[in-house]
Short mmCIF file of C-alpha atoms in Angstrom, two decimals:
data_model
loop_
_atom_site.label_atom_id
_atom_site.label_comp_id
_atom_site.label_asym_id
_atom_site.label_seq_id
_atom_site.Cartn_x
_atom_site.Cartn_y
_atom_site.Cartn_z
CA MET A 741 0.00 0.00 0.00
CA PRO A 742 1.50 3.39 -0.95
CA PRO A 743 2.02 6.03 1.73
CA ALA A 744 -1.15 8.01 2.50
CA ARG A 745 -1.84 11.63 3.25
CA LEU A 746 -4.37 12.68 5.86
CA ALA A 747 -6.42 15.08 3.77
CA GLY A 748 -5.93 16.09 0.17
CA LYS A 749 -2.45 17.41 -0.45
CA GLU A 750 -1.66 18.54 3.08
CA LYS A 751 1.95 18.01 4.15
CA ILE A 752 2.14 16.08 7.39
CA ILE A 753 4.22 16.84 10.46
CA ALA A 754 4.10 13.60 12.44
CA VAL A 755 4.79 13.49 16.18
CA LEU A 756 5.38 9.94 17.40
CA GLY A 757 4.49 9.56 21.06
CA ALA A 758 2.19 11.74 23.16
CA GLY A 759 3.95 12.05 26.49
CA PHE A 760 4.77 15.49 27.86
CA GLY A 761 7.29 16.25 25.10
CA GLY A 762 5.30 14.86 22.19
CA LEU A 763 2.01 16.46 23.19
CA ARG A 764 3.69 19.81 23.82
CA ALA A 765 5.54 19.71 20.47
CA ALA A 766 2.37 18.88 18.54
CA THR A 767 0.43 21.66 20.26
CA LEU A 768 3.12 24.29 19.67
CA ILE A 769 3.64 23.36 16.01
CA ASP A 770 -0.09 23.52 15.36
CA ARG A 771 -0.37 26.84 17.19
CA GLY A 772 2.63 28.27 15.32
CA LEU A 773 1.24 27.31 11.91
CA ARG A 774 -2.17 28.78 12.68
CA ARG A 775 -0.68 31.96 14.15
CA LYS A 776 1.49 32.45 11.05
CA ARG A 777 -1.48 31.50 8.86
CA ILE A 778 0.56 28.99 6.89
CA PRO A 779 -1.76 26.70 4.87
CA GLY A 780 -1.10 23.24 3.49
CA TYR A 781 0.33 21.60 6.62
CA ARG A 782 -1.19 19.50 9.35
CA VAL A 783 0.12 17.97 12.56
CA ALA A 784 -0.54 14.27 13.19
CA LEU A 785 -0.07 13.06 16.77
CA ILE A 786 0.38 9.29 16.99
CA ASP A 787 0.21 7.20 20.16
CA ARG A 788 -0.77 3.65 21.06
CA ASN A 789 -3.16 4.91 23.76
CA GLU A 790 -6.21 7.13 23.39
CA TYR A 791 -5.14 9.12 26.43
CA HIS A 792 -2.15 11.05 27.78
CA THR A 793 -0.79 9.57 31.02
CA TYR A 794 -0.04 12.13 33.71
CA THR A 795 2.96 10.26 35.13
CA PRO A 796 3.65 12.47 38.21
CA LEU A 797 0.58 10.92 39.88
CA LEU A 798 1.35 7.27 39.15
CA TYR A 799 2.90 6.61 42.56
CA GLU A 800 -0.28 7.89 44.26
CA THR A 801 -2.45 5.88 41.87
CA ALA A 802 -0.62 2.70 42.92
CA THR A 803 -1.32 3.32 46.61
CA ILE A 804 -4.81 4.79 46.84
CA SER A 805 -7.52 2.50 48.20
CA LYS A 806 -10.46 1.32 46.15
CA GLU A 807 -12.74 2.91 48.73
CA THR A 808 -11.21 6.32 47.97
CA ALA A 809 -11.14 6.05 44.17
CA ASN A 810 -12.33 3.46 41.67
CA ILE A 811 -10.77 2.86 38.27
CA CYS A 812 -13.04 5.40 36.57
CA GLU A 813 -12.09 8.14 39.04
CA ILE A 814 -8.40 7.30 38.66
CA ARG A 815 -8.68 7.61 34.89
CA GLU A 816 -10.17 11.08 35.36
CA ILE A 817 -7.06 12.36 37.17
CA VAL A 818 -4.26 10.36 35.51
CA ALA A 819 -5.43 9.69 31.95
CA TYR A 820 -6.56 12.61 29.78
CA ARG A 821 -8.24 11.66 26.53
CA PHE A 822 -6.79 13.27 23.42
CA ALA A 823 -10.31 13.87 22.08
CA ARG A 824 -10.70 16.50 24.81
CA LEU A 825 -7.11 17.72 25.00
CA LEU A 826 -6.97 18.53 21.29
CA LEU A 827 -10.29 20.35 21.02
CA GLY A 828 -9.80 23.71 19.34
CA THR A 829 -6.71 22.57 17.41
CA LYS A 830 -6.23 21.21 13.89
CA ILE A 831 -4.15 18.30 15.19
CA LYS A 832 -5.17 14.91 13.85
CA PHE A 833 -4.80 12.22 16.53
CA ILE A 834 -4.06 8.70 15.29
CA GLN A 835 -4.29 5.86 17.77
CA ALA A 836 -1.86 3.30 16.41
CA GLU A 837 1.24 1.30 17.25
CA VAL A 838 4.27 2.47 15.28
CA LYS A 839 5.76 -0.46 13.37
CA ASN A 840 8.56 1.16 11.43
CA ILE A 841 10.10 4.52 10.57
CA ASP A 842 11.67 4.89 7.14
CA PRO A 843 13.70 8.14 7.17
CA LEU A 844 14.93 7.57 3.60
CA ALA A 845 11.43 7.31 2.15
CA GLY A 846 9.96 9.80 4.61
CA SER A 847 7.23 7.49 5.89
CA VAL A 848 5.91 5.87 9.06
CA SER A 849 4.06 2.55 9.10
CA PHE A 850 1.79 1.12 11.80
CA THR A 851 0.93 -2.35 13.07
CA ASP A 852 -2.63 -1.27 13.89
CA GLY A 853 -4.10 1.48 11.77
CA PRO A 854 -6.68 4.07 12.77
CA PRO A 855 -10.32 3.78 11.61
CA GLU A 856 -9.49 5.04 8.12
CA GLU A 857 -6.94 2.20 7.91
CA ILE A 858 -3.85 4.26 7.27
CA LYS A 859 -1.08 1.67 7.39
CA LYS A 860 1.66 3.94 6.10
CA LEU A 861 1.86 7.71 6.33
CA GLU A 862 4.01 9.99 4.18
CA VAL A 863 5.49 12.75 6.35
CA GLU A 864 7.30 16.00 5.68
CA TYR A 865 8.63 16.41 9.23
CA LEU A 866 8.99 13.86 11.99
CA VAL A 867 9.33 14.33 15.75
CA ILE A 868 10.39 11.16 17.57
CA ALA A 869 9.07 11.33 21.14
CA LEU A 870 8.52 7.63 21.77
CA GLY A 871 9.88 7.73 25.31
CA ALA A 872 11.47 4.67 26.84
CA GLU A 873 10.55 1.18 27.96
CA PRO A 874 11.57 -0.86 31.03
CA ASN A 875 15.10 -2.23 30.94
CA TYR A 876 15.47 -5.60 32.64
CA PHE A 877 19.23 -5.80 31.94
CA ASP A 878 18.93 -9.51 31.02
CA ILE A 879 18.67 -10.38 34.72
CA PRO A 880 17.34 -13.95 34.94
CA GLY A 881 13.72 -14.07 36.12
CA LEU A 882 13.32 -10.31 36.47
CA LYS A 883 10.83 -9.71 33.66
CA ASN A 884 8.78 -12.79 34.59
CA HIS A 885 8.46 -12.08 38.31
CA ALA A 886 8.40 -8.28 38.59
CA LEU A 887 5.56 -5.82 38.19
CA PRO A 888 6.66 -2.91 35.97
CA PHE A 889 5.80 0.68 36.87
CA LYS A 890 5.52 2.80 33.72
CA SER A 891 1.84 3.30 32.97
CA MET A 892 -1.55 3.88 34.56
CA LEU A 893 -2.44 0.22 34.10
CA ASP A 894 0.83 -0.77 35.80
CA ALA A 895 -0.07 1.43 38.79
CA VAL A 896 -3.58 -0.07 39.02
CA ARG A 897 -2.16 -3.61 38.81
CA ILE A 898 0.22 -2.86 41.69
CA ARG A 899 -2.59 -1.44 43.81
CA ASP A 900 -4.84 -4.41 43.08
CA ALA A 901 -2.08 -6.98 43.69
CA ILE A 902 -1.25 -5.53 47.11
CA THR A 903 -4.91 -5.12 48.11
CA ILE A 904 -5.84 -8.68 47.10
CA LEU A 905 -2.81 -10.17 48.82
CA ALA A 906 -3.57 -8.17 51.99
CA MET A 907 -7.09 -9.64 51.99
CA GLU A 908 -5.83 -13.18 51.42
CA LYS A 909 -2.82 -13.01 53.72
CA PRO A 910 -3.29 -11.04 56.96
CA GLY A 911 -0.04 -10.40 58.78
CA VAL A 912 3.27 -9.38 57.28
CA LEU A 913 3.23 -8.51 53.57
CA ARG A 914 6.67 -7.95 52.03
CA VAL A 915 7.08 -5.68 49.03
CA ALA A 916 10.46 -5.22 47.35
CA VAL A 917 11.08 -2.24 45.08
CA GLY A 918 13.99 -2.58 42.66
CA GLY A 919 15.62 0.73 41.76
CA GLY A 920 16.48 3.71 43.94
CA GLY A 921 15.88 6.54 41.49
CA SER A 922 13.16 9.12 42.03
CA THR A 923 10.38 6.76 40.88
CA GLY A 924 11.51 4.01 43.23
CA ILE A 925 11.79 6.19 46.33
CA GLU A 926 8.49 7.97 45.63
CA LEU A 927 6.72 4.63 45.40
CA ALA A 928 8.50 3.08 48.39
CA GLY A 929 7.67 6.07 50.60
CA GLU A 930 4.01 6.12 49.60
CA LEU A 931 3.73 2.36 50.12
CA LYS A 932 4.86 2.76 53.73
CA VAL A 933 2.37 5.55 54.34
CA TRP A 934 -0.34 3.35 52.82
CA ALA A 935 0.71 0.56 55.19
CA GLY A 936 -1.19 2.14 58.10
CA GLU A 937 -4.40 2.09 56.08
CA LEU A 938 -3.88 -1.56 55.09
CA ASP A 939 -3.28 -2.46 58.72
CA LYS A 940 -6.59 -0.89 59.78
CA SER A 941 -8.65 -2.35 56.92
CA HIS A 942 -7.03 -5.77 56.37
CA HIS A 943 -4.78 -6.29 59.43
CA SER A 944 -1.75 -6.51 57.15
CA ARG A 945 1.64 -5.04 58.05
CA LEU A 946 3.48 -3.83 54.97
CA GLU A 947 7.27 -4.14 54.94
CA VAL A 948 9.10 -2.38 52.11
CA ASP A 949 12.64 -3.11 50.92
CA LEU A 950 14.24 -0.68 48.47
CA VAL A 951 17.03 -2.41 46.53
CA GLN A 952 19.53 -0.17 44.73
CA ALA A 953 22.51 -1.31 42.65
CA ALA A 954 24.41 2.01 42.94
CA PRO A 955 26.26 3.00 46.13
CA THR A 956 23.46 5.44 46.98
CA ILE A 957 19.86 6.16 46.12
CA LEU A 958 19.16 9.08 43.76
CA PRO A 959 22.54 8.98 41.99
CA GLY A 960 23.34 12.33 40.40
CA PHE A 961 21.10 14.28 42.77
CA SER A 962 22.31 16.96 45.20
CA PRO A 963 24.01 15.46 48.30
CA LYS A 964 21.59 17.38 50.51
CA VAL A 965 18.59 15.95 48.66
CA ILE A 966 20.03 12.42 49.01
CA ARG A 967 20.59 12.92 52.74
CA LEU A 968 17.07 14.21 53.33
CA ALA A 969 15.56 11.42 51.22
CA LYS A 970 17.40 8.72 53.18
CA LEU A 971 16.33 10.27 56.46
CA ARG A 972 12.69 10.40 55.38
CA LEU A 973 12.64 6.82 54.06
CA ARG A 974 14.21 5.45 57.23
CA ARG A 975 11.75 7.35 59.40
CA LEU A 976 8.91 5.82 57.40
CA GLY A 977 10.39 2.36 57.95
CA VAL A 978 11.64 1.63 54.42
CA ARG A 979 14.67 -0.68 54.51
CA LEU A 980 17.37 0.77 52.25
CA MET A 981 19.62 -1.79 50.58
CA GLU A 982 22.19 0.22 48.64
CA ASN A 983 25.07 -1.19 46.61
CA GLU A 984 23.08 -4.41 46.13
CA ARG A 985 23.03 -5.38 42.46
CA ILE A 986 20.26 -7.87 41.65
CA THR A 987 21.58 -10.96 39.85
CA SER A 988 18.44 -13.12 39.64
CA VAL A 989 14.79 -13.03 40.62
CA GLY A 990 12.66 -16.01 41.62
CA GLU A 991 8.98 -16.35 42.34
CA ARG A 992 9.34 -15.34 45.99
CA ASP A 993 12.86 -13.97 46.45
CA LEU A 994 15.74 -12.24 44.69
CA GLN A 995 19.50 -12.71 44.82
CA THR A 996 22.13 -9.97 44.85
CA ALA A 997 25.78 -9.93 43.80
CA SER A 998 26.86 -9.81 47.45
CA GLY A 999 25.16 -13.18 48.04
CA ARG A 1000 22.17 -11.71 49.82
CA THR A 1001 18.71 -13.26 49.50
CA ILE A 1002 15.78 -10.86 49.82
CA PRO A 1003 12.33 -12.49 50.15
CA PHE A 1004 9.20 -10.78 48.87
CA ASP A 1005 5.51 -11.32 48.25
CA ILE A 1006 5.39 -8.67 45.53
CA PHE A 1007 8.33 -7.28 43.56
CA ILE A 1008 8.05 -3.95 41.69
CA TRP A 1009 10.68 -2.93 39.13
CA THR A 1010 11.60 0.74 38.67
CA GLY A 1011 15.30 0.17 38.10
CA GLY A 1012 16.00 1.21 34.54
CA ILE A 1013 14.80 2.23 31.11
CA LYS A 1014 16.02 1.75 27.56
CA PRO A 1015 15.18 3.34 24.20
CA SER A 1016 12.16 2.17 22.25
CA ALA A 1017 13.02 -0.91 20.20
CA ILE A 1018 11.97 0.94 17.02
CA ILE A 1019 15.00 3.24 17.29
CA LYS A 1020 17.52 0.41 17.22
CA ASN A 1021 17.45 -0.24 13.47
CA LEU A 1022 17.13 3.34 12.23
CA PRO A 1023 19.95 4.95 10.20
CA LEU A 1024 20.24 7.57 12.93
CA LYS A 1025 23.23 8.27 15.13
CA THR A 1026 22.98 6.93 18.68
CA ASP A 1027 25.21 7.03 21.74
CA PRO A 1028 26.77 3.85 23.19
CA ARG A 1029 23.61 3.22 25.26
CA GLY A 1030 21.36 3.36 22.21
CA TRP A 1031 19.77 6.79 22.75
CA LEU A 1032 19.34 9.10 19.76
CA GLU A 1033 21.95 11.82 19.38
CA VAL A 1034 20.63 15.23 18.40
CA GLY A 1035 22.12 18.59 17.53
CA GLY A 1036 21.51 21.73 19.52
CA ASP A 1037 18.43 22.40 17.37
CA MET A 1038 17.03 18.95 18.41
CA ALA A 1039 17.47 17.57 14.87
CA CYS A 1040 18.49 13.90 14.71
CA LEU A 1041 21.85 13.09 13.15
CA PRO A 1042 22.42 10.47 10.42
CA LYS A 1043 24.76 7.56 11.11
CA SER A 1044 26.67 8.52 7.98
CA PRO A 1045 27.01 12.03 6.49
CA ASP A 1046 26.26 10.51 3.07
CA VAL A 1047 22.74 9.48 4.14
CA LYS A 1048 19.99 11.72 2.74
CA PHE A 1049 16.64 11.58 4.48
CA GLY A 1050 13.29 11.96 2.75
CA THR A 1051 11.99 13.81 5.79
CA ARG A 1052 13.40 16.12 8.46
CA ILE A 1053 13.67 14.35 11.79
CA TYR A 1054 13.77 15.73 15.33
CA GLY A 1055 14.10 13.91 18.64
CA ILE A 1056 12.95 14.96 22.11
CA GLY A 1057 12.36 13.51 25.56
CA ASP A 1058 13.43 10.18 26.99
CA ASN A 1059 14.53 8.68 23.65
CA ILE A 1060 17.43 11.13 23.14
CA SER A 1061 20.76 11.76 24.81
CA ALA A 1062 21.33 15.36 25.85
CA TYR A 1063 24.27 16.65 27.87
CA TYR A 1064 25.19 19.76 29.79
CA PRO A 1065 27.80 21.54 27.64
CA GLY A 1066 30.20 22.26 30.50
CA THR A 1067 30.20 19.06 32.57
CA LYS A 1068 29.13 16.68 29.76
CA GLN A 1069 26.79 15.08 32.30
CA PRO A 1070 23.50 13.73 30.88
CA VAL A 1071 20.42 15.91 31.23
CA PRO A 1072 17.95 14.07 33.52
CA GLY A 1073 14.88 12.59 31.88
CA VAL A 1074 12.43 14.85 33.66
CA ALA A 1075 9.23 16.32 32.24
CA ARG A 1076 10.58 19.88 32.36
CA ALA A 1077 13.50 18.92 30.09
CA ALA A 1078 11.16 17.22 27.60
CA LEU A 1079 8.92 20.30 27.53
CA SER A 1080 11.89 22.59 26.87
CA GLN A 1081 13.14 20.34 24.08
CA ALA A 1082 9.64 20.25 22.58
CA GLU A 1083 9.57 24.06 22.43
CA ILE A 1084 12.90 24.20 20.59
CA ALA A 1085 11.91 21.49 18.08
CA ALA A 1086 8.52 23.11 17.46
CA LYS A 1087 9.98 26.59 16.87
CA ASN A 1088 12.57 25.21 14.46
CA ILE A 1089 10.02 23.20 12.47
CA VAL A 1090 7.70 26.19 12.12
CA SER A 1091 10.64 28.40 11.14
CA GLU A 1092 11.76 25.88 8.51
CA ILE A 1093 8.28 25.81 7.05
CA GLU A 1094 8.15 29.63 7.01
CA ALA A 1095 11.41 29.71 5.03
CA GLU A 1096 10.31 26.93 2.70
CA GLU A 1097 7.03 28.69 1.93
CA GLY A 1098 8.72 32.06 1.37
CA TYR A 1099 7.65 33.81 4.58
CA LEU A 1100 11.30 34.08 5.72
CA PRO A 1101 14.54 34.32 3.76
CA ALA A 1102 16.09 31.61 5.93
CA PRO A 1103 15.08 29.57 9.01
CA ARG A 1104 15.72 31.15 12.41
CA ARG A 1105 17.30 28.31 14.33
CA GLN A 1106 16.70 27.97 18.06
CA ILE A 1107 19.29 26.14 20.18
CA TYR A 1108 18.48 24.03 23.23
CA ARG A 1109 20.39 25.09 26.31
CA PRO A 1110 19.90 22.70 29.25
CA MET A 1111 19.36 24.31 32.61
CA ASN A 1112 19.54 23.13 36.17
CA TYR A 1113 15.90 22.08 36.18
CA PRO A 1114 13.99 22.45 39.44
CA TYR A 1115 12.48 19.22 40.70
CA VAL A 1116 10.24 17.97 43.47
CA THR A 1117 10.52 14.47 44.94
CA PRO A 1118 7.52 13.45 47.10
CA ILE A 1119 8.26 10.76 49.70
CA GLY A 1120 5.10 9.66 51.42
CA GLY A 1121 2.08 11.71 52.50
CA LYS A 1122 2.46 15.46 52.87
CA TYR A 1123 6.23 15.40 52.50
CA ALA A 1124 8.38 16.26 49.52
CA ILE A 1125 11.88 17.53 48.79
CA ALA A 1126 12.02 20.43 46.35
CA LYS A 1127 15.20 21.79 44.78
CA ILE A 1128 14.96 25.15 43.03
CA GLY A 1129 18.32 26.48 41.95
CA PRO A 1130 20.67 26.27 44.94
CA PHE A 1131 17.77 26.09 47.45
CA VAL A 1132 16.39 22.86 48.91
CA PHE A 1133 13.04 22.74 50.73
CA SER A 1134 11.59 19.70 52.48
CA GLY A 1135 8.52 18.68 54.43
CA LEU A 1136 5.10 20.29 54.05
CA PHE A 1137 6.45 23.29 52.13
CA GLY A 1138 8.07 20.93 49.61
CA TRP A 1139 4.73 19.12 49.27
CA LEU A 1140 2.95 22.41 48.56
CA MET A 1141 5.59 23.15 45.91
CA LYS A 1142 4.80 19.75 44.38
CA GLY A 1143 1.19 20.83 43.85
CA LEU A 1144 2.28 24.01 42.09
CA VAL A 1145 4.72 22.08 39.86
CA GLU A 1146 1.98 19.62 38.89
CA LEU A 1147 -0.35 22.50 38.03
CA ASN A 1148 2.38 24.08 35.90
CA TYR A 1149 2.84 20.79 34.02
CA LEU A 1150 -0.89 20.69 33.30
CA PHE A 1151 -0.76 24.24 31.94
CA SER A 1152 1.81 23.01 29.39
CA ILE A 1153 -0.51 20.40 27.86
CA MET A 1154 -4.00 21.87 28.19
CA SER A 1155 -5.87 25.15 28.42
CA PHE A 1156 -5.91 27.15 31.67
CA ASP A 1157 -9.47 26.25 32.68
CA LYS A 1158 -9.03 22.54 31.84
CA ALA A 1159 -5.77 22.42 33.79
CA VAL A 1160 -7.28 23.99 36.90
CA ARG A 1161 -10.30 21.68 36.82
CA ALA A 1162 -8.12 18.58 36.35
CA TRP A 1163 -5.80 19.66 39.15
CA LEU A 1164 -8.64 20.37 41.58
CA ARG A 1165 -10.37 17.08 40.72
CA GLY A 1166 -7.22 15.14 41.57
CA LEU A 1167 -6.66 17.18 44.72
CA MET A 1168 -10.17 16.45 45.98
CA ILE A 1169 -9.79 12.72 45.40
CA PHE A 1170 -6.47 12.53 47.22
CA ILE A 1171 -7.67 14.73 50.10
CA LYS A 1172 -10.39 12.15 50.75
CA ASN A 1173 -7.55 9.81 51.61
CA ASP A 1174 -6.92 9.85 55.38
CA ARG A 1175 -3.16 10.06 55.03
CA LEU A 1176 -3.42 13.21 52.91
CA GLY A 1177 -6.46 14.92 54.40
#
């Protein structure tokens, strides 16, 4: 089947993946084209899901009781349907699984096509924002015996698994969390706060082991943030097991390189990510870990300078490698970084189109300059650690900062009134929870 166009002779700007970066890029490109009144182009946003997952709330989703919120209520605060998010735009959303990207031909093909059965799409510009997938590092038994923690459904499965086991097995319930990055410590802390609720409702005592291969949790974070995080986790009763590299995982226990055996009833894996498998076979330059390399303008680089692409390709978010120019340290895969990269890619694409259509003599290239992004790390209940520039805040004030950061994220992907309503809806649901109210 030959490549298709979406409507007539419109040239397509395809954005693959609708996480924070992909959704932001699609929105800004569409807005830029309409503001400049440039006809003949249309943005296509492609994702396997019909909704955008608001990942900052996944750890709370995994630990909120069924009495507080059912699956429909959780979807309202964590999963935002594109049909509503894209109202008022000209963006065409295509729910499909990307099968292959052909940069030479300038096309994208899908395993499952949308209703109009587009199996292959001819594109003028391409933004790769496919994110990452869990990395199990070829550890024997890990993929078979661990619950992943990347999506809304993963979070619901974790909640249901713990709740069901607590009902079936009163007494001590052991949960092991593999990976001591921000996701792992957020989840471990919230699990311990949830433990009091499980004890009252099901007479189950939740013990949480956090297993980290590196010498410390939160590698790469500020020493003060690491110290405060360790203090908080220990006060909550989380057992920290640092410098313990997992070598194998069985049905009820795991082994570490030091010879330690750690038993568990439920094992949750947050310990690593890798690029989407689609990227592996593309004629695009990657770093030794397999992440796409991009220029300062967020354009992807060919493996060979002789390669000529049939489309212009940009990369943003978790599937690229970006480094601070001075230290050469990798830019963390946080939402704020993806949003900044999306803005640069969107401005450059719109500028290229302006030049191509004769609105500008030449494109005005924008360059991505990584910054020391502020971040907030919640660790159980009304406690979070916030780092803004050189300043570190913890406790209730950090938790209040977390709410403001979440609201700011929502502003980046939806209109002001929709963002406020979504934020308040989530706040009301979580306030109903005893440990937050």
